[in-house]
PDB file of C-alpha atoms and ligand atoms in Angstrom:
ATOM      1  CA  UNK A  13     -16.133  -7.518 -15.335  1.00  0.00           C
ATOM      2  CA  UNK A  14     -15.126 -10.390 -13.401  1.00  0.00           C
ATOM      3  CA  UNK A  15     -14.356 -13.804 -15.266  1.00  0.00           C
ATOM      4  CA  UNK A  16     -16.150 -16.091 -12.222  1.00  0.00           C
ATOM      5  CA  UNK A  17     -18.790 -15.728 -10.407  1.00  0.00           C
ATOM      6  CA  UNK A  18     -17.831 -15.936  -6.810  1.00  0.00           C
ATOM      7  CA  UNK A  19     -20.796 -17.222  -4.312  1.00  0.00           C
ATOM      8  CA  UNK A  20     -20.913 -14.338  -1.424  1.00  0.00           C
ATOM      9  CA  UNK A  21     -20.799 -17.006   0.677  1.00  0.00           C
ATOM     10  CA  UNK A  22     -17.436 -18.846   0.303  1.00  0.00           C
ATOM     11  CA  UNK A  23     -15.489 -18.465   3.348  1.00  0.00           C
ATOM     12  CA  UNK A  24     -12.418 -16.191   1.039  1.00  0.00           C
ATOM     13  CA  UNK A  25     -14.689 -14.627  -1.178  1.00  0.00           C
ATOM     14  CA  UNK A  26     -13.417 -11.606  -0.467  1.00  0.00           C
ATOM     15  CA  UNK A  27      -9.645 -12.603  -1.137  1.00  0.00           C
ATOM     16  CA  UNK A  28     -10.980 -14.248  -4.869  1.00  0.00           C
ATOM     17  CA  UNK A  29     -12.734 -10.963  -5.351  1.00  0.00           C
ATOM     18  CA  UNK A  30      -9.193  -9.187  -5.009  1.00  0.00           C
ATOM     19  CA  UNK A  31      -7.463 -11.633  -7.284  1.00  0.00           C
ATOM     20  CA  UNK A  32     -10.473 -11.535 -10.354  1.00  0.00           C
ATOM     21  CA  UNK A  33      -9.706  -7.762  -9.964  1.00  0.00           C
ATOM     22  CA  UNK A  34      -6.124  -8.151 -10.364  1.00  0.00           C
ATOM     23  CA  UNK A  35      -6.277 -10.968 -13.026  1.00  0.00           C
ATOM     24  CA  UNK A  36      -8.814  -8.813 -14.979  1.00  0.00           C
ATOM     25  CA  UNK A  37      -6.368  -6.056 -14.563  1.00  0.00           C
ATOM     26  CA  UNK A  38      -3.629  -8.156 -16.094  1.00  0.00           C
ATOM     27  CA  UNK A  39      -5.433  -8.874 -18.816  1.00  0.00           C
ATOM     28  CA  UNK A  40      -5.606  -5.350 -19.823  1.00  0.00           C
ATOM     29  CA  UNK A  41      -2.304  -4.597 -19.397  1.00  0.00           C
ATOM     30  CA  UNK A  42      -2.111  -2.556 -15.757  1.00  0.00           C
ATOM     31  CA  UNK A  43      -0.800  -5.596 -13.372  1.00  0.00           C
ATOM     32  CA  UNK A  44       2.324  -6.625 -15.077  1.00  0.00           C
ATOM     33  CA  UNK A  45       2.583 -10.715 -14.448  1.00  0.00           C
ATOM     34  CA  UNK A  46       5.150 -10.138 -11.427  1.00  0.00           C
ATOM     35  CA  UNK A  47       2.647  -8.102  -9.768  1.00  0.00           C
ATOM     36  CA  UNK A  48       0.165 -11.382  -9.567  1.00  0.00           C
ATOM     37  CA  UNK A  49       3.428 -12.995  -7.423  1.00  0.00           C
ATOM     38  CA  UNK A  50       4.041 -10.223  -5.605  1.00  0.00           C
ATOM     39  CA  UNK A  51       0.071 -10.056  -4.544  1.00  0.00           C
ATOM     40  CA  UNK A  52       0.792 -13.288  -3.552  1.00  0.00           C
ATOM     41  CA  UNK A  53       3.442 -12.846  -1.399  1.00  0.00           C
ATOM     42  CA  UNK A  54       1.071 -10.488   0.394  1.00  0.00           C
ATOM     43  CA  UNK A  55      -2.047 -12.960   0.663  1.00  0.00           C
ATOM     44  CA  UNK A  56       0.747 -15.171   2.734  1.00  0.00           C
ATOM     45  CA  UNK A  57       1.516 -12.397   5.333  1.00  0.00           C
ATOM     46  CA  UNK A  58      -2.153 -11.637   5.299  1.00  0.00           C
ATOM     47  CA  UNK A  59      -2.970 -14.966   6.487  1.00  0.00           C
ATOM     48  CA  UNK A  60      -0.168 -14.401   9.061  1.00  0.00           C
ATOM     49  CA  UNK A  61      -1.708 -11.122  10.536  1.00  0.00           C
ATOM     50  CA  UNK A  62      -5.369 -12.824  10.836  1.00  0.00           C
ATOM     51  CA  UNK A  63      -6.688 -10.862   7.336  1.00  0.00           C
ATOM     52  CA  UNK A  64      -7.392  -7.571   9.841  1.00  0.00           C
ATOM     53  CA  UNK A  65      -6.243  -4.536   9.967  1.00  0.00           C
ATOM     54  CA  UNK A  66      -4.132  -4.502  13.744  1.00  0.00           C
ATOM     55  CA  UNK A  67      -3.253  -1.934  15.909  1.00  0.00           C
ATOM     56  CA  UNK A  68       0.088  -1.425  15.179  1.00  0.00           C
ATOM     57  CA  UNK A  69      -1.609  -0.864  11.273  1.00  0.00           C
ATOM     58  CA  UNK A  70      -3.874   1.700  12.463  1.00  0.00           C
ATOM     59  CA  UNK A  71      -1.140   3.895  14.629  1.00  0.00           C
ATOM     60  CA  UNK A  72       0.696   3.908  11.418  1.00  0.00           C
ATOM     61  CA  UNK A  73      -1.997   4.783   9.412  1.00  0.00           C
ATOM     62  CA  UNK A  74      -2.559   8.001  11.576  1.00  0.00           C
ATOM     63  CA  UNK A  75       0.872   8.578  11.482  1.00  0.00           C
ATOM     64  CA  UNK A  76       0.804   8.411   7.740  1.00  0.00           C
ATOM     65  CA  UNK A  77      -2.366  10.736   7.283  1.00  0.00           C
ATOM     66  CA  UNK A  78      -0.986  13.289   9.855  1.00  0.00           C
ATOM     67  CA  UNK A  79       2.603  13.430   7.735  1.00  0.00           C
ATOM     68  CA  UNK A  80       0.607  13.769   4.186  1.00  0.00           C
ATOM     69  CA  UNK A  81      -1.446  16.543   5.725  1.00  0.00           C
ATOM     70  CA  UNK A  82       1.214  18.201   7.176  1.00  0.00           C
ATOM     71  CA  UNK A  83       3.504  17.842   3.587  1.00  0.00           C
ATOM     72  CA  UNK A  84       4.024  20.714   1.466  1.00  0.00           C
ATOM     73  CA  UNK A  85       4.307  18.849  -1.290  1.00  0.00           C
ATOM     74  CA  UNK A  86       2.712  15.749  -0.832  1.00  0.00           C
ATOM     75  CA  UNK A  87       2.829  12.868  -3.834  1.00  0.00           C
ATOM     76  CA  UNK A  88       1.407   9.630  -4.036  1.00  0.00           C
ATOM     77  CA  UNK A  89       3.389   6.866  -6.303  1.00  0.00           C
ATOM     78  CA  UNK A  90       1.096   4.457  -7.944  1.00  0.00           C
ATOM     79  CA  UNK A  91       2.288   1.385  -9.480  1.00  0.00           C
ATOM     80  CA  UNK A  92      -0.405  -1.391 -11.672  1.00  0.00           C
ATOM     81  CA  UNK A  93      -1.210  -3.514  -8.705  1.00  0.00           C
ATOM     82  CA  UNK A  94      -2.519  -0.187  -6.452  1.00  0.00           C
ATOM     83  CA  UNK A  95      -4.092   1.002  -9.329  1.00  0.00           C
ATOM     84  CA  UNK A  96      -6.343  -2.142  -9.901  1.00  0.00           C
ATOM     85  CA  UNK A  97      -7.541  -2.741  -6.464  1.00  0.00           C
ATOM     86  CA  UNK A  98      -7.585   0.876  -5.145  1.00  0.00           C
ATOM     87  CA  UNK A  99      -7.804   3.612  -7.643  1.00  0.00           C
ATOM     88  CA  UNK A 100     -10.979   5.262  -6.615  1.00  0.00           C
ATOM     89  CA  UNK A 101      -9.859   5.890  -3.180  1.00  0.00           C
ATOM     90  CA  UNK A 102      -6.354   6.324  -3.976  1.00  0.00           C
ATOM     91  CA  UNK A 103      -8.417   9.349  -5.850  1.00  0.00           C
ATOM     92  CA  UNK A 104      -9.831  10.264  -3.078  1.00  0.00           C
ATOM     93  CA  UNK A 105      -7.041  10.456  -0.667  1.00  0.00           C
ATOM     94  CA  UNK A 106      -5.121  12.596  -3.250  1.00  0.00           C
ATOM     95  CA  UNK A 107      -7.819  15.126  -2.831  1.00  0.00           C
ATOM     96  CA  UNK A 108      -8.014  15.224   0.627  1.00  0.00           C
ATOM     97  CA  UNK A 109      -4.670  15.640   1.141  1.00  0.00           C
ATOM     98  CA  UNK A 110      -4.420  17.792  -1.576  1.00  0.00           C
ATOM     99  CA  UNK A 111      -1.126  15.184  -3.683  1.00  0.00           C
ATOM    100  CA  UNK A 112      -0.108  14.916  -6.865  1.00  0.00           C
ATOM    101  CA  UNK A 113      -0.218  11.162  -8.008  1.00  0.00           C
ATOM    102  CA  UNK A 114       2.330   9.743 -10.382  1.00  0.00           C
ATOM    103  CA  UNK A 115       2.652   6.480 -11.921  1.00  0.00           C
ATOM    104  CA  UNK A 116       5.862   5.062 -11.551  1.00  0.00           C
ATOM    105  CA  UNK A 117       6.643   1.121 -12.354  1.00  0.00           C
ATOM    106  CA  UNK A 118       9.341  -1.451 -12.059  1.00  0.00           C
ATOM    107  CA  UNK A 119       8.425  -2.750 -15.376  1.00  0.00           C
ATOM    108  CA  UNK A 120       7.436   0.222 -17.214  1.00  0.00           C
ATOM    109  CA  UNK A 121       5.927   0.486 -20.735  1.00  0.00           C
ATOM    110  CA  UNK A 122       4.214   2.674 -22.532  1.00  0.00           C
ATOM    111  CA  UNK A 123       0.997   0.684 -22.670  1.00  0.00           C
ATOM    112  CA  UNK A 124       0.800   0.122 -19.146  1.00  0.00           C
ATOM    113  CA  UNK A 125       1.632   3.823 -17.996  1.00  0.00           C
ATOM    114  CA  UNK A 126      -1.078   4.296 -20.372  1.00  0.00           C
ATOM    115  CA  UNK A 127      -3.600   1.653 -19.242  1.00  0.00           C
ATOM    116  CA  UNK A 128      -3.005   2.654 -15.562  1.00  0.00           C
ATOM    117  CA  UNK A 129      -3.154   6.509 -16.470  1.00  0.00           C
ATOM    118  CA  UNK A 130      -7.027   5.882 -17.882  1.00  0.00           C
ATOM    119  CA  UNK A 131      -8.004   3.809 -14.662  1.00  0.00           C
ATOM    120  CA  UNK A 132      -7.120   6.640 -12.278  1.00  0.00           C
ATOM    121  CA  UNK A 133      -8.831   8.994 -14.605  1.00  0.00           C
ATOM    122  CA  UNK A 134     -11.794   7.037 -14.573  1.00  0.00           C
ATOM    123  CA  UNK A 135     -11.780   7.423 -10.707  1.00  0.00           C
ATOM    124  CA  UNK A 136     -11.432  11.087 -10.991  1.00  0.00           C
ATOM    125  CA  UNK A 137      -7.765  11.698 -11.281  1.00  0.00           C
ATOM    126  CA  UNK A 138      -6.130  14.656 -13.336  1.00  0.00           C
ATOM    127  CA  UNK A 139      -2.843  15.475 -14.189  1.00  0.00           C
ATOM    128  CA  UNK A 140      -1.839  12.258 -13.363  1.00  0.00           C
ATOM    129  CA  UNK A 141       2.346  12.785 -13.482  1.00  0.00           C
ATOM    130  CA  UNK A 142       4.952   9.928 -14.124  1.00  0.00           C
ATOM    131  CA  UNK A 143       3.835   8.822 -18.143  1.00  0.00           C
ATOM    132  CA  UNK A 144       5.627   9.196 -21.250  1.00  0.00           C
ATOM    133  CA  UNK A 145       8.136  12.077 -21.060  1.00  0.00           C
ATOM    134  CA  UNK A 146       6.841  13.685 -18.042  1.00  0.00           C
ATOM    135  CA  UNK A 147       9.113  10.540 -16.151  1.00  0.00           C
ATOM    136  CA  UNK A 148      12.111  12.277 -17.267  1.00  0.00           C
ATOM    137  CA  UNK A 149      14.141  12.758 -14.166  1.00  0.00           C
ATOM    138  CA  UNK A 150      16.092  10.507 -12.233  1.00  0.00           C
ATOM    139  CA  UNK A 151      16.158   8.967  -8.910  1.00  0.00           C
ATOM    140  CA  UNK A 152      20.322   8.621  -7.980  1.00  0.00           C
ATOM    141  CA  UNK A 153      21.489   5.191  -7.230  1.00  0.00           C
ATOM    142  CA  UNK A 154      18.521   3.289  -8.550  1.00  0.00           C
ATOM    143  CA  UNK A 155      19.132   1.042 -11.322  1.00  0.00           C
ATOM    144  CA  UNK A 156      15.503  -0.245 -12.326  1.00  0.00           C
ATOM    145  CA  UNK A 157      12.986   1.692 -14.124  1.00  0.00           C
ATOM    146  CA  UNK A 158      11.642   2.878 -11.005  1.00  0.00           C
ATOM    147  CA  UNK A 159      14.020   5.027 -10.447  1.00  0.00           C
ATOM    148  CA  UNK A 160      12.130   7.504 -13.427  1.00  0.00           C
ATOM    149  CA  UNK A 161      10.297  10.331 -11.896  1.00  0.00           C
ATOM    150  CA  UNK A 162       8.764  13.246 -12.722  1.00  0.00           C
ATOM    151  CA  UNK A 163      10.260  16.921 -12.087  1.00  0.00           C
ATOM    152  CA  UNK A 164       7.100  18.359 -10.730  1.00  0.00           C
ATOM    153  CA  UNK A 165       6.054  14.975  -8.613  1.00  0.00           C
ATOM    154  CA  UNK A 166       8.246  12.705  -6.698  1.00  0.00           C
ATOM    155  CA  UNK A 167      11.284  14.547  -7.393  1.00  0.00           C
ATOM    156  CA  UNK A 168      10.537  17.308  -5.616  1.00  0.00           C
ATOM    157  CA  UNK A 169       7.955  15.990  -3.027  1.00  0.00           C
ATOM    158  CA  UNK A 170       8.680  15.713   0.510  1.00  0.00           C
ATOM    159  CA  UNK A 171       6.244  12.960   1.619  1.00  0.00           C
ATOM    160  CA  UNK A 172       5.791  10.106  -1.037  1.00  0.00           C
ATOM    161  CA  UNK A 173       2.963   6.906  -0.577  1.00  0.00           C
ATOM    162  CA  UNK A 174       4.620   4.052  -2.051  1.00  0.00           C
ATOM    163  CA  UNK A 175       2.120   1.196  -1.504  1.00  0.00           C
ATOM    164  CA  UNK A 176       3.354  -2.329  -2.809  1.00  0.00           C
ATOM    165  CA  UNK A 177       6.877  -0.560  -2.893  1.00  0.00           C
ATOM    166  CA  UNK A 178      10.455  -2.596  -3.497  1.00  0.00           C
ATOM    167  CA  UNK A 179      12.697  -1.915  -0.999  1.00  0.00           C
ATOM    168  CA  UNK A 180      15.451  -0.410  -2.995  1.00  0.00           C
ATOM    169  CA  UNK A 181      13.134   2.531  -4.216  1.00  0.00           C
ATOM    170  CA  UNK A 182      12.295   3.061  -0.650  1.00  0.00           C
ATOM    171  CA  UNK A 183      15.605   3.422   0.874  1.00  0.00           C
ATOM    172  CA  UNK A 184      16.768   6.014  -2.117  1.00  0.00           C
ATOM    173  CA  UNK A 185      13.787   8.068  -1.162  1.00  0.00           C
ATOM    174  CA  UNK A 186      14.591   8.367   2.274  1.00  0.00           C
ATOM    175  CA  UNK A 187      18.309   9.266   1.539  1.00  0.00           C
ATOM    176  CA  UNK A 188      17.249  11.941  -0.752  1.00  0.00           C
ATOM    177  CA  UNK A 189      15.534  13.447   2.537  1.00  0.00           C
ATOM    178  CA  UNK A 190      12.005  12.159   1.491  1.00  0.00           C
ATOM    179  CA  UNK A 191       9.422  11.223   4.182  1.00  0.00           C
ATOM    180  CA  UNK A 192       8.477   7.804   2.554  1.00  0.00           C
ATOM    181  CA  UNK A 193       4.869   5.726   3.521  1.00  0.00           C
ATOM    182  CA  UNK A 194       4.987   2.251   2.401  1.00  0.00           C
ATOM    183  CA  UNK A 195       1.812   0.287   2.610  1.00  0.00           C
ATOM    184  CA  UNK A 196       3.487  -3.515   2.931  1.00  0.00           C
ATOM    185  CA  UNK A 197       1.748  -7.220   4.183  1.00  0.00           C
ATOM    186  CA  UNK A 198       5.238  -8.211   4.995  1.00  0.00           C
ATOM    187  CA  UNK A 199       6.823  -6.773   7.790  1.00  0.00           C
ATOM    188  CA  UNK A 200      10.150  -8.238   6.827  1.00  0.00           C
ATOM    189  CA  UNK A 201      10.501  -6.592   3.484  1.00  0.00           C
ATOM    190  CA  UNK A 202      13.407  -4.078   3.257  1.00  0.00           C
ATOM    191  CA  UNK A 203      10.839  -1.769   1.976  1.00  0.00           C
ATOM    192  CA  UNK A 204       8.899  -1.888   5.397  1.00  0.00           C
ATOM    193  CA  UNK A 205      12.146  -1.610   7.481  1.00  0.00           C
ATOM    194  CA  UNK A 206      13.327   1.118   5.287  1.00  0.00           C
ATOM    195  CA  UNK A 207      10.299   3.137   5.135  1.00  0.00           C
ATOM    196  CA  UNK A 208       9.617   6.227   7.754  1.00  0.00           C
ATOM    197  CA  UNK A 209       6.082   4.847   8.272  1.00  0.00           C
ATOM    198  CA  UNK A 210       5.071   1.458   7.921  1.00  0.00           C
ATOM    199  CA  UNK A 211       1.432   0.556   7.408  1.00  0.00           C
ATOM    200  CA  UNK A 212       1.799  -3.603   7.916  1.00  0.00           C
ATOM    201  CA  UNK A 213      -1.996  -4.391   5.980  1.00  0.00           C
ATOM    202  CA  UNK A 214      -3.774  -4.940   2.885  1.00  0.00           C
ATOM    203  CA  UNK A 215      -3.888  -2.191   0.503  1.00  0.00           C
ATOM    204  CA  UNK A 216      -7.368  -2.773  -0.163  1.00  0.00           C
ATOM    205  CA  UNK A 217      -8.394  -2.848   3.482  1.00  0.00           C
ATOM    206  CA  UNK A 218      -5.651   0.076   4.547  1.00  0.00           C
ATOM    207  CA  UNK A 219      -5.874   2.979   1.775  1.00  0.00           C
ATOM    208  CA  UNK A 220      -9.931   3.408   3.047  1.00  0.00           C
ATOM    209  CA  UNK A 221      -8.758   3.353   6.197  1.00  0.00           C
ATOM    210  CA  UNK A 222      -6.529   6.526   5.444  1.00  0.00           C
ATOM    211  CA  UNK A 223      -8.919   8.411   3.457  1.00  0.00           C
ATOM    212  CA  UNK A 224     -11.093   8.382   6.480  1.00  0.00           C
ATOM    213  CA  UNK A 225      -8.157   8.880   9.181  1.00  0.00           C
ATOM    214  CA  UNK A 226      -6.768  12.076   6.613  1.00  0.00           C
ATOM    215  CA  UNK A 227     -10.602  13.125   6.287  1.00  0.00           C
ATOM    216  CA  UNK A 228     -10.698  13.378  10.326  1.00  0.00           C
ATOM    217  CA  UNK A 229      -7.381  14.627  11.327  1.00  0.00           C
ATOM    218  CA  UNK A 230      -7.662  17.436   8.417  1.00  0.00           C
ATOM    219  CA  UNK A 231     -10.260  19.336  10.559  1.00  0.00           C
ATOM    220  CA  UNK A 232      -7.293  19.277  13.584  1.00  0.00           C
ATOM    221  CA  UNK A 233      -4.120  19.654  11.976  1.00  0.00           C
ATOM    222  CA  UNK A 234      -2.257  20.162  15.752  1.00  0.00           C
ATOM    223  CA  UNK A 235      -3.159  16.999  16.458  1.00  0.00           C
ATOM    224  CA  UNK A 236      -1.248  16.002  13.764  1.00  0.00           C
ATOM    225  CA  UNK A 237       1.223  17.086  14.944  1.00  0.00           C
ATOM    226  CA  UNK A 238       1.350  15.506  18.666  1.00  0.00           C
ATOM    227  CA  UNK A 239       0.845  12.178  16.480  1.00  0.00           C
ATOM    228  CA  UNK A 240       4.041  12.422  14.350  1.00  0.00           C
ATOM    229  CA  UNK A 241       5.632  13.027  17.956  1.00  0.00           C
ATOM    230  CA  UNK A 242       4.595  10.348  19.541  1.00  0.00           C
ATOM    231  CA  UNK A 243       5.347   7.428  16.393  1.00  0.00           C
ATOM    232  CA  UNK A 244       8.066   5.268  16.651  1.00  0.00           C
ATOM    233  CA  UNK A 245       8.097   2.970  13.212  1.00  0.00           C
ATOM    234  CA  UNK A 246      11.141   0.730  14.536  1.00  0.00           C
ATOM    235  CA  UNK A 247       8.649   0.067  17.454  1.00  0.00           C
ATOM    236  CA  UNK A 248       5.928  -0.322  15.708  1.00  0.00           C
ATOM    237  CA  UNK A 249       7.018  -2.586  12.896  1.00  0.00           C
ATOM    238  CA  UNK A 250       8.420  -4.402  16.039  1.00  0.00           C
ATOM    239  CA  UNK A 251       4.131  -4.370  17.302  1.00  0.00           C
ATOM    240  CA  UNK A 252       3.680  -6.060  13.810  1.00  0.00           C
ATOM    241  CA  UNK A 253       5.985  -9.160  14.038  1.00  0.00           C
ATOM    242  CA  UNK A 254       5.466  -9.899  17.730  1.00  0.00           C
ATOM    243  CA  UNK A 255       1.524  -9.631  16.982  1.00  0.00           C
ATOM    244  CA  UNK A 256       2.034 -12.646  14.391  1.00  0.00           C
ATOM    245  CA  UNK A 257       4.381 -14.215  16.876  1.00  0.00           C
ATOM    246  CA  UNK A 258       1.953 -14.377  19.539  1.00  0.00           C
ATOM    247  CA  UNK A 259      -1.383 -15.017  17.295  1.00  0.00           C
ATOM    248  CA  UNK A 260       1.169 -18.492  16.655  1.00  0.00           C
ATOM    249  CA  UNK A 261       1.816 -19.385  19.907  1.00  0.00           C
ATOM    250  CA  UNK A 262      -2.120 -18.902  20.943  1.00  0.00           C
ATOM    251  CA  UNK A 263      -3.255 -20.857  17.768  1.00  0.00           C
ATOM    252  CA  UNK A 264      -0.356 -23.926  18.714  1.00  0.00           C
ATOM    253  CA  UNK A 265      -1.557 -23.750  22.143  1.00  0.00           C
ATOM    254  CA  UNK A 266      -5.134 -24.688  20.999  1.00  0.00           C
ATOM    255  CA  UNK A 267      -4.186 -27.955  19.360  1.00  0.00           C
ATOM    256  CA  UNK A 268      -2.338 -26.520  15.785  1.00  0.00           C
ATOM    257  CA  UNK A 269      -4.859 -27.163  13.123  1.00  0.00           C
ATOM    258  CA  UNK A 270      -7.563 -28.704  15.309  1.00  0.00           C
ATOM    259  CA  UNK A 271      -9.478 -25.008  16.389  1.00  0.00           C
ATOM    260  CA  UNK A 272     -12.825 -24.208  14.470  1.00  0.00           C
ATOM    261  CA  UNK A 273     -13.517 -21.717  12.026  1.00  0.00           C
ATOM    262  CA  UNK A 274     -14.149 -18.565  14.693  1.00  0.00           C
ATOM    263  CA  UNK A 275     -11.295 -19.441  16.084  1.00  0.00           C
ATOM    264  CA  UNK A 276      -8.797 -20.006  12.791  1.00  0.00           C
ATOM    265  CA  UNK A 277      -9.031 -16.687  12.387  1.00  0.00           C
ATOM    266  CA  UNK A 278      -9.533 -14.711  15.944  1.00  0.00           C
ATOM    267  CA  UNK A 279      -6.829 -13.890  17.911  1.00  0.00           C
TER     268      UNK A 279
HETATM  269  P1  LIG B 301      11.470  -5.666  -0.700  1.00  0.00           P
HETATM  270  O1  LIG B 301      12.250  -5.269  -1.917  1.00  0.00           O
HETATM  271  O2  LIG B 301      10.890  -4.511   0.005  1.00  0.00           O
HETATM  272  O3  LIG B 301      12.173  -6.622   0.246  1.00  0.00           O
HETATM  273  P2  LIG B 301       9.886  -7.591  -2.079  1.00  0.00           P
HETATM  274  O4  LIG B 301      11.077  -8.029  -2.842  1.00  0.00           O
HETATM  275  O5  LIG B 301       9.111  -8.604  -1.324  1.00  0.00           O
HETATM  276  O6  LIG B 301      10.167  -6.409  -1.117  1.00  0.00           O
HETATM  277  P3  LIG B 301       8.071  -7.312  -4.198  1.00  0.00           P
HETATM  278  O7  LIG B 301       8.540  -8.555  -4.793  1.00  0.00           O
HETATM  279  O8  LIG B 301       7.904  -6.133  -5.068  1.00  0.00           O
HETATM  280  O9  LIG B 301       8.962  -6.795  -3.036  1.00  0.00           O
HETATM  281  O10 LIG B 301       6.745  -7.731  -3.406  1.00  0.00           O
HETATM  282  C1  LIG B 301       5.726  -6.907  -3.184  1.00  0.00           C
HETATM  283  C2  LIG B 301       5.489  -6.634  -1.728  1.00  0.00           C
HETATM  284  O11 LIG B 301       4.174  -6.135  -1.658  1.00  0.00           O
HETATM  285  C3  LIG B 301       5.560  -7.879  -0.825  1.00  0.00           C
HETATM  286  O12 LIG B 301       6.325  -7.561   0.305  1.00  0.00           O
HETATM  287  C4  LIG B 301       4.108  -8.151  -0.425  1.00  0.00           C
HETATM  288  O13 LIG B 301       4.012  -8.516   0.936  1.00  0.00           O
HETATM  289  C5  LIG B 301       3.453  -6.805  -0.628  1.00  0.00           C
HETATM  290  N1  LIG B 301       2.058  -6.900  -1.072  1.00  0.00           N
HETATM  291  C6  LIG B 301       1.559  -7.572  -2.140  1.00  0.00           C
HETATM  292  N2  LIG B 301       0.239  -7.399  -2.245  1.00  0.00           N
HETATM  293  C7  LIG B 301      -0.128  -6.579  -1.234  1.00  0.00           C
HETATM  294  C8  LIG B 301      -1.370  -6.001  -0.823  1.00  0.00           C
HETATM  295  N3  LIG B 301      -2.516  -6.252  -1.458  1.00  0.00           N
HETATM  296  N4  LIG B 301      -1.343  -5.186   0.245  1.00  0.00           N
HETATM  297  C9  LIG B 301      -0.210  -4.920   0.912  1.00  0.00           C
HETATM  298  N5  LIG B 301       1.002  -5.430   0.578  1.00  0.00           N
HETATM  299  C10 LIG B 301       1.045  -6.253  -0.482  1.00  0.00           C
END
């Protein structure tokens, strides 16, 4: 239940949707209060990248769906502020793709694995790995509670979907010889230039995105294939930045802040 009524017609309702979701979710104990900074860290870039998904997004997205339908052993790592705004089709992604998903938090406690554990079940999740003692290996190198895993999930997986990932997590992944996807607004985080595929976009707008992207490319796994070929992430994260650089030159050239509303946020 949302605290505010938000009038469909305000210009961001969207956005204050998002953050009533992830305030209500606080309040319950699944978004941990560093998760409502972090979430706005990744409104900032959003407004940077025009509040669409891009191009570069969607060749990483592909790339991303084609790699967790190709794993063997695919797992998907879901932390409070994925859970609140995209557990049912975080759900639905696992089954396409046929993952285990696994809760595993920076600030970990056994109410929230708890309280996040009951909102995936509630969109259809079972087994969900990464609670209580099931977290009881160990990522090396990692300091933070993230480095907890479980045996049976992202120990052993080969592909992992991090979305809202910290780059330190990331980069131990990929040196234990894990495929890693990170789902990140900020193109600059060391999670997105550590990760082996970068989706640069709003969780909420990019996990859909992949459901129906893993949904297509199941029925033509070779294709997958040619698509993993073909993806460079260096280049592509590179797509992301100069995409922002040039939306800011286009936008100064039209007079800075003096463009209507079509145009504040077209390219
Ligand atoms: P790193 O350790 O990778 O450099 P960081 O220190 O910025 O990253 P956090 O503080 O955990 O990491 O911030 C969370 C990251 O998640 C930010 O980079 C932010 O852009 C991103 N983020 C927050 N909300 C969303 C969202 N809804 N969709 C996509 N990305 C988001």
């Amino acid at each position: 239940m949302t605290s505010i009524k938000i009038p469909p017609e305000h210009p961001r309702a969207e956005s204050l949707r998002t953050r009533e979701k992830l305030i209500e979710c606080y309040h319950k104990g699944v978004v941990a209060t560093a998760g409502l900074i972090a979430h706005g860290r990744g409104e900032a870039f959003d407004y940077l990248i025009g509040e669409e998904t891009t191009k570069p997004a969607l060749n990483a997205i592909r790339a991303a769906a084609s790699a967790l339908l190709l794993a063997e052993r695919p797992v998907i790592s879901v932390n409070g502020n994925t859970a609140a705004l995209v557990a049912e089709e975080t759900v639905r992604l696992a089954r396409i793709i046929k993952a285990k998903v696994e809760v595993n938090l920076f600030y970990r406690s056994r109410e929230r694995e708890l309280a996040i554990k009951e909102l995936l079940e509630k969109a259809g999740a079972h087994d969900v790995l990464g609670v209580g003692e099931d977290a009881s290996a160990k990522i090396p190198e990692l300091g933070s509670e993230r480095r907890r895993v479980s045996p049976q999930g992202i120990l052993v997986a080969d592909v992992v979907m991090v979305p809202l990932e910290d780059g330190d997590r990331t980069e131990a992944l990929v040196k234990m010889g894990k495929r890693v996807i990170a789902i990140d607004l900020n193109p600059l985080s060391r999670t997105a230039r550590k990760a082996t595929f970068t989706i640069v976009d709003n969780v909420v707008r990019a996990t859909p995105k992949l459901v129906d992207t893993a949904r297509k490319l199941k029925q033509d796994l070779t294709k997958c294939h040619q698509i993993l070929l073909d993806f460079d992430n260096k280049k592509n994260l590179a797509e992301s930045v100069a995409l922002i650089k040039d939306r800011f030159l286009r936008l100064s050239e039209r007079g800075g802040c003096f463009f209507s509303e079509d145009e504040e946020r077209g390219f």
